[in-house]
Amino acid sequence: DSGVTQTPKHLITATGQRVTLRCSPRSGDLSVYWYQQSLDQGLQFLIQYYNGEERAKGNILERFSAQQFPDLHSELNLSSLELGDSALYFCASSPGAQGGETQYFGPGTRLLVL
Amino acid sequence: QKEVEQDPGPLSVPEGAIVSLNCTYSNSAFQYFMWYRQYSRKGPELLMYTYSSGNKEDGRFTAQVDKSSKYISLFIRDSQPSDSATYLCAMSGDYKLSFGAGTTVTVRA
């Protein structure tokens, strides 16, 4: 158990809908990272928040947004969902702001868009 | 060209064999090198972390980094069926981690 929690574990929704994924980092970690893992694309970095502020951005679509709250939990919002958004979404956390730190991954949210 | 290249395999070995995994990369700014293990699409877990060139050993696992060749390796000695998983290399400069595609390994009993 990494100490990172994610909810929900599974999510099934329809195209065009909007969903919110939630992540709670390990105790004491200030950075939260979001990743998307699909069968054909591997693990893709989406975005990093550090202590409430956006720190780094990767291959995140404009239909996706994220935020980190004062209690350090984070939410990833996915809107206007398409079939291709079906994937595993992982959250990771680390103590500081540097991406070179060890990142601890949560169990993931499996999203299926029908 | 991807920043990090990793052969997806699959790789199948008999129990007790040495598993050899590797990744190449193109970004000279990478300083931190990691190997993660992922079971059945669960969250990746960190196996090895190295900062500089050379070897690092932890039990049955040895990580090697050759910055001059931009090449990293992971060796698993005395492999067990419980080592069957996908192994992802990851590396970083000063902010984000870049992952390889992952190599799926099966250790046959």
mmCIF file of C-alpha atoms in Angstrom:
data_model
loop_
_atom_site.group_PDB
_atom_site.id
_atom_site.type_symbol
_atom_site.label_atom_id
_atom_site.label_comp_id
_atom_site.label_asym_id
_atom_site.label_seq_id
_atom_site.Cartn_x
_atom_site.Cartn_y
_atom_site.Cartn_z
ATOM 1 C CA ASP A 1 0.000 0.000 0.000
ATOM 2 C CA SER A 2 1.604 3.238 -1.204
ATOM 3 C CA GLY A 3 -0.538 5.492 0.986
ATOM 4 C CA VAL A 4 -2.054 7.211 -2.047
ATOM 5 C CA THR A 5 -5.802 6.726 -2.376
ATOM 6 C CA GLN A 6 -7.954 7.162 -5.441
ATOM 7 C CA THR A 7 -11.700 7.077 -5.903
ATOM 8 C CA PRO A 8 -13.643 5.687 -7.559
ATOM 9 C CA LYS A 9 -11.936 2.441 -8.546
ATOM 10 C CA HIS A 10 -14.127 1.956 -11.571
ATOM 11 C CA LEU A 11 -16.208 4.362 -13.594
ATOM 12 C CA ILE A 12 -18.476 3.620 -16.545
ATOM 13 C CA THR A 13 -20.031 6.509 -18.394
ATOM 14 C CA ALA A 14 -21.228 7.582 -21.819
ATOM 15 C CA THR A 15 -19.670 9.748 -24.489
ATOM 16 C CA GLY A 16 -20.177 13.456 -23.949
ATOM 17 C CA GLN A 17 -20.405 13.126 -20.180
ATOM 18 C CA ARG A 18 -18.215 14.650 -17.494
ATOM 19 C CA VAL A 19 -16.549 12.807 -14.615
ATOM 20 C CA THR A 20 -14.386 13.710 -11.644
ATOM 21 C CA LEU A 21 -11.601 11.536 -10.317
ATOM 22 C CA ARG A 22 -10.286 12.093 -6.824
ATOM 23 C CA CYS A 23 -6.863 11.538 -5.280
ATOM 24 C CA SER A 24 -5.514 11.869 -1.765
ATOM 25 C CA PRO A 25 -1.710 11.958 -1.552
ATOM 26 C CA ARG A 26 0.466 10.287 1.040
ATOM 27 C CA SER A 27 0.609 12.074 4.338
ATOM 28 C CA GLY A 28 3.143 14.886 4.097
ATOM 29 C CA ASP A 29 3.451 14.860 0.305
ATOM 30 C CA LEU A 30 2.866 18.217 -1.336
ATOM 31 C CA SER A 31 2.990 17.199 -4.995
ATOM 32 C CA VAL A 32 0.287 15.339 -6.863
ATOM 33 C CA TYR A 33 0.735 14.004 -10.376
ATOM 34 C CA TRP A 34 -1.882 12.639 -12.767
ATOM 35 C CA TYR A 35 -1.157 10.024 -15.402
ATOM 36 C CA GLN A 36 -3.188 8.303 -18.078
ATOM 37 C CA GLN A 37 -2.395 4.722 -19.050
ATOM 38 C CA SER A 38 -3.990 3.214 -22.121
ATOM 39 C CA LEU A 39 -3.083 -0.015 -23.866
ATOM 40 C CA ASP A 40 -1.536 1.647 -26.875
ATOM 41 C CA GLN A 41 -0.016 4.766 -25.289
ATOM 42 C CA GLY A 42 1.631 3.537 -22.110
ATOM 43 C CA LEU A 43 1.859 5.776 -19.054
ATOM 44 C CA GLN A 44 1.421 9.413 -20.050
ATOM 45 C CA PHE A 45 2.065 12.303 -17.689
ATOM 46 C CA LEU A 46 -0.849 14.737 -17.607
ATOM 47 C CA ILE A 47 -0.231 17.372 -14.956
ATOM 48 C CA GLN A 48 1.486 18.092 -11.626
ATOM 49 C CA TYR A 49 0.319 20.248 -8.749
ATOM 50 C CA TYR A 50 2.556 21.328 -5.904
ATOM 51 C CA ASN A 51 1.011 22.763 -2.760
ATOM 52 C CA GLY A 52 -2.052 23.959 -4.613
ATOM 53 C CA GLU A 53 -0.308 25.428 -7.636
ATOM 54 C CA GLU A 54 0.099 23.956 -11.094
ATOM 55 C CA ARG A 55 3.766 22.983 -11.448
ATOM 56 C CA ALA A 56 4.122 21.133 -14.725
ATOM 57 C CA LYS A 57 1.898 20.190 -17.591
ATOM 58 C CA GLY A 58 2.235 17.237 -19.920
ATOM 59 C CA ASN A 59 -0.014 15.794 -22.560
ATOM 60 C CA ILE A 60 -3.259 16.980 -21.020
ATOM 61 C CA LEU A 61 -6.179 17.683 -23.322
ATOM 62 C CA GLU A 62 -8.078 20.963 -23.059
ATOM 63 C CA ARG A 63 -11.175 18.934 -22.127
ATOM 64 C CA PHE A 64 -9.333 17.809 -18.984
ATOM 65 C CA SER A 65 -8.603 19.973 -15.985
ATOM 66 C CA ALA A 66 -7.295 19.437 -12.499
ATOM 67 C CA GLN A 67 -6.920 21.220 -9.224
ATOM 68 C CA GLN A 68 -5.365 20.693 -5.838
ATOM 69 C CA PHE A 69 -7.238 21.810 -2.764
ATOM 70 C CA PRO A 70 -5.902 23.314 0.499
ATOM 71 C CA ASP A 71 -6.040 19.899 2.167
ATOM 72 C CA LEU A 72 -3.793 18.723 -0.722
ATOM 73 C CA HIS A 73 -6.235 16.286 -2.259
ATOM 74 C CA SER A 74 -6.617 16.651 -5.984
ATOM 75 C CA GLU A 75 -9.346 16.178 -8.535
ATOM 76 C CA LEU A 76 -9.061 15.473 -12.240
ATOM 77 C CA ASN A 77 -12.064 16.569 -14.271
ATOM 78 C CA LEU A 78 -12.682 14.966 -17.646
ATOM 79 C CA SER A 79 -15.387 16.500 -19.817
ATOM 80 C CA SER A 80 -16.970 15.876 -23.223
ATOM 81 C CA LEU A 81 -15.752 12.324 -22.892
ATOM 82 C CA GLU A 82 -14.838 10.338 -25.973
ATOM 83 C CA LEU A 83 -14.378 6.603 -26.469
ATOM 84 C CA GLY A 84 -10.639 7.143 -26.629
ATOM 85 C CA ASP A 85 -10.583 8.509 -23.102
ATOM 86 C CA SER A 86 -11.167 5.009 -21.781
ATOM 87 C CA ALA A 87 -8.040 4.231 -19.790
ATOM 88 C CA LEU A 88 -6.539 3.803 -16.366
ATOM 89 C CA TYR A 89 -5.947 7.088 -14.591
ATOM 90 C CA PHE A 90 -3.279 7.096 -11.917
ATOM 91 C CA CYS A 91 -2.446 9.649 -9.323
ATOM 92 C CA ALA A 92 0.999 9.779 -7.736
ATOM 93 C CA SER A 93 2.462 11.900 -4.986
ATOM 94 C CA SER A 94 5.878 13.002 -3.785
ATOM 95 C CA PRO A 95 7.165 15.162 -0.941
ATOM 96 C CA GLY A 96 8.585 18.048 -2.938
ATOM 97 C CA ALA A 97 8.260 19.794 -6.234
ATOM 98 C CA GLN A 98 10.991 18.141 -8.247
ATOM 99 C CA GLY A 99 9.877 15.526 -10.733
ATOM 100 C CA GLY A 100 13.025 13.562 -10.103
ATOM 101 C CA GLU A 101 11.809 12.567 -6.690
ATOM 102 C CA THR A 102 10.367 9.164 -6.089
ATOM 103 C CA GLN A 103 6.697 9.175 -6.934
ATOM 104 C CA TYR A 104 4.267 6.884 -5.144
ATOM 105 C CA PHE A 105 1.332 5.704 -7.187
ATOM 106 C CA GLY A 106 -2.241 5.088 -6.181
ATOM 107 C CA PRO A 107 -4.274 2.059 -7.282
ATOM 108 C CA GLY A 108 -5.823 3.922 -10.203
ATOM 109 C CA THR A 109 -9.291 4.634 -11.530
ATOM 110 C CA ARG A 110 -10.440 2.516 -14.455
ATOM 111 C CA LEU A 111 -12.586 4.636 -16.763
ATOM 112 C CA LEU A 112 -14.725 3.098 -19.456
ATOM 113 C CA VAL A 113 -16.518 5.391 -21.878
ATOM 114 C CA LEU A 114 -19.305 3.708 -23.834
ATOM 115 C CA GLN B 1 11.407 9.547 -31.705
ATOM 116 C CA LYS B 2 10.227 8.941 -28.142
ATOM 117 C CA GLU B 3 12.304 10.287 -25.267
ATOM 118 C CA VAL B 4 12.443 6.850 -23.694
ATOM 119 C CA GLU B 5 12.504 3.620 -25.673
ATOM 120 C CA GLN B 6 11.711 0.277 -24.076
ATOM 121 C CA ASP B 7 11.016 -3.015 -25.806
ATOM 122 C CA PRO B 8 7.503 -4.077 -24.732
ATOM 123 C CA GLY B 9 8.356 -7.763 -25.057
ATOM 124 C CA PRO B 10 6.722 -9.962 -23.947
ATOM 125 C CA LEU B 11 9.572 -11.777 -22.261
ATOM 126 C CA SER B 12 9.125 -15.321 -20.958
ATOM 127 C CA VAL B 13 11.786 -17.054 -18.859
ATOM 128 C CA PRO B 14 11.954 -20.195 -16.720
ATOM 129 C CA GLU B 15 12.043 -19.890 -12.966
ATOM 130 C CA GLY B 16 15.556 -19.230 -11.700
ATOM 131 C CA ALA B 17 16.733 -17.492 -14.869
ATOM 132 C CA ILE B 18 18.204 -14.012 -14.995
ATOM 133 C CA VAL B 19 15.837 -11.429 -16.428
ATOM 134 C CA SER B 20 17.489 -8.607 -18.329
ATOM 135 C CA LEU B 21 15.545 -5.447 -19.120
ATOM 136 C CA ASN B 22 16.755 -2.229 -20.660
ATOM 137 C CA CYS B 23 15.806 1.204 -21.863
ATOM 138 C CA THR B 24 17.479 3.821 -24.006
ATOM 139 C CA TYR B 25 16.841 7.520 -23.860
ATOM 140 C CA SER B 26 17.626 10.606 -25.864
ATOM 141 C CA ASN B 27 17.399 13.473 -23.355
ATOM 142 C CA SER B 28 20.822 14.325 -21.927
ATOM 143 C CA ALA B 29 19.134 16.269 -19.110
ATOM 144 C CA PHE B 30 17.891 13.116 -17.442
ATOM 145 C CA GLN B 31 19.590 12.650 -14.080
ATOM 146 C CA TYR B 32 17.291 10.367 -12.120
ATOM 147 C CA PHE B 33 16.555 6.842 -13.227
ATOM 148 C CA MET B 34 13.966 4.477 -11.811
ATOM 149 C CA TRP B 35 12.408 1.125 -12.375
ATOM 150 C CA TYR B 36 8.799 0.487 -11.476
ATOM 151 C CA ARG B 37 6.943 -2.819 -11.344
ATOM 152 C CA GLN B 38 3.290 -2.987 -12.262
ATOM 153 C CA TYR B 39 1.079 -5.999 -11.617
ATOM 154 C CA SER B 40 -2.050 -6.508 -13.729
ATOM 155 C CA ARG B 41 -2.741 -2.823 -14.414
ATOM 156 C CA LYS B 42 -2.474 -1.895 -10.751
ATOM 157 C CA GLY B 43 -0.522 1.123 -9.548
ATOM 158 C CA PRO B 44 3.201 1.026 -10.423
ATOM 159 C CA GLU B 45 5.469 0.462 -7.429
ATOM 160 C CA LEU B 46 9.036 1.687 -7.232
ATOM 161 C CA LEU B 47 11.710 -1.012 -7.417
ATOM 162 C CA MET B 48 14.970 0.835 -7.899
ATOM 163 C CA TYR B 49 16.121 4.451 -7.886
ATOM 164 C CA THR B 50 19.498 5.616 -9.112
ATOM 165 C CA TYR B 51 20.960 9.056 -9.560
ATOM 166 C CA SER B 52 24.313 8.542 -11.221
ATOM 167 C CA SER B 53 26.023 6.179 -13.601
ATOM 168 C CA GLY B 54 27.044 2.806 -12.240
ATOM 169 C CA ASN B 55 25.435 -0.153 -10.554
ATOM 170 C CA LYS B 56 23.030 -0.360 -7.665
ATOM 171 C CA GLU B 57 22.053 -3.637 -6.075
ATOM 172 C CA ASP B 58 19.077 -4.454 -3.876
ATOM 173 C CA GLY B 59 18.567 -8.110 -3.127
ATOM 174 C CA ARG B 60 17.919 -9.943 -6.373
ATOM 175 C CA PHE B 61 17.681 -6.682 -8.334
ATOM 176 C CA THR B 62 20.546 -4.780 -9.949
ATOM 177 C CA ALA B 63 20.111 -1.498 -11.775
ATOM 178 C CA GLN B 64 22.754 -0.165 -14.127
ATOM 179 C CA VAL B 65 23.004 3.287 -15.625
ATOM 180 C CA ASP B 66 25.352 4.253 -18.433
ATOM 181 C CA LYS B 67 24.873 7.944 -19.078
ATOM 182 C CA SER B 68 27.488 8.069 -21.813
ATOM 183 C CA SER B 69 25.471 5.563 -23.845
ATOM 184 C CA LYS B 70 22.091 6.795 -22.569
ATOM 185 C CA TYR B 71 21.253 3.249 -21.582
ATOM 186 C CA ILE B 72 19.832 1.775 -18.401
ATOM 187 C CA SER B 73 19.289 -1.824 -17.397
ATOM 188 C CA LEU B 74 17.567 -3.868 -14.732
ATOM 189 C CA PHE B 75 18.625 -7.404 -13.907
ATOM 190 C CA ILE B 76 16.563 -9.803 -11.833
ATOM 191 C CA ARG B 77 18.502 -12.797 -10.521
ATOM 192 C CA ASP B 78 16.935 -16.101 -9.523
ATOM 193 C CA SER B 79 13.620 -15.030 -11.014
ATOM 194 C CA GLN B 80 10.426 -16.264 -9.385
ATOM 195 C CA PRO B 81 6.879 -16.631 -10.740
ATOM 196 C CA SER B 82 5.956 -13.742 -8.432
ATOM 197 C CA ASP B 83 8.249 -11.525 -10.536
ATOM 198 C CA SER B 84 5.811 -11.863 -13.432
ATOM 199 C CA ALA B 85 4.723 -8.294 -14.084
ATOM 200 C CA THR B 86 5.273 -5.334 -16.343
ATOM 201 C CA TYR B 87 8.465 -3.412 -15.659
ATOM 202 C CA LEU B 88 8.605 0.255 -16.543
ATOM 203 C CA CYS B 89 11.710 2.357 -16.695
ATOM 204 C CA ALA B 90 11.304 6.014 -15.801
ATOM 205 C CA MET B 91 13.652 8.942 -15.857
ATOM 206 C CA SER B 92 13.618 12.601 -15.066
ATOM 207 C CA GLY B 93 15.467 15.832 -15.447
ATOM 208 C CA ASP B 94 14.181 18.544 -13.162
ATOM 209 C CA TYR B 95 10.470 18.084 -13.324
ATOM 210 C CA LYS B 96 8.364 15.383 -14.935
ATOM 211 C CA LEU B 97 8.995 11.679 -15.145
ATOM 212 C CA SER B 98 9.144 10.136 -18.589
ATOM 213 C CA PHE B 99 8.214 6.467 -18.744
ATOM 214 C CA GLY B 100 9.124 3.705 -21.111
ATOM 215 C CA ALA B 101 6.333 1.620 -22.615
ATOM 216 C CA GLY B 102 6.965 -1.206 -20.137
ATOM 217 C CA THR B 103 8.191 -4.765 -20.698
ATOM 218 C CA THR B 104 5.860 -7.598 -19.773
ATOM 219 C CA VAL B 105 7.730 -10.435 -18.090
ATOM 220 C CA THR B 106 6.432 -13.926 -17.381
ATOM 221 C CA VAL B 107 8.437 -16.293 -15.196
ATOM 222 C CA ARG B 108 7.387 -19.882 -15.827
ATOM 223 C CA ALA B 109 7.344 -22.285 -12.875
#
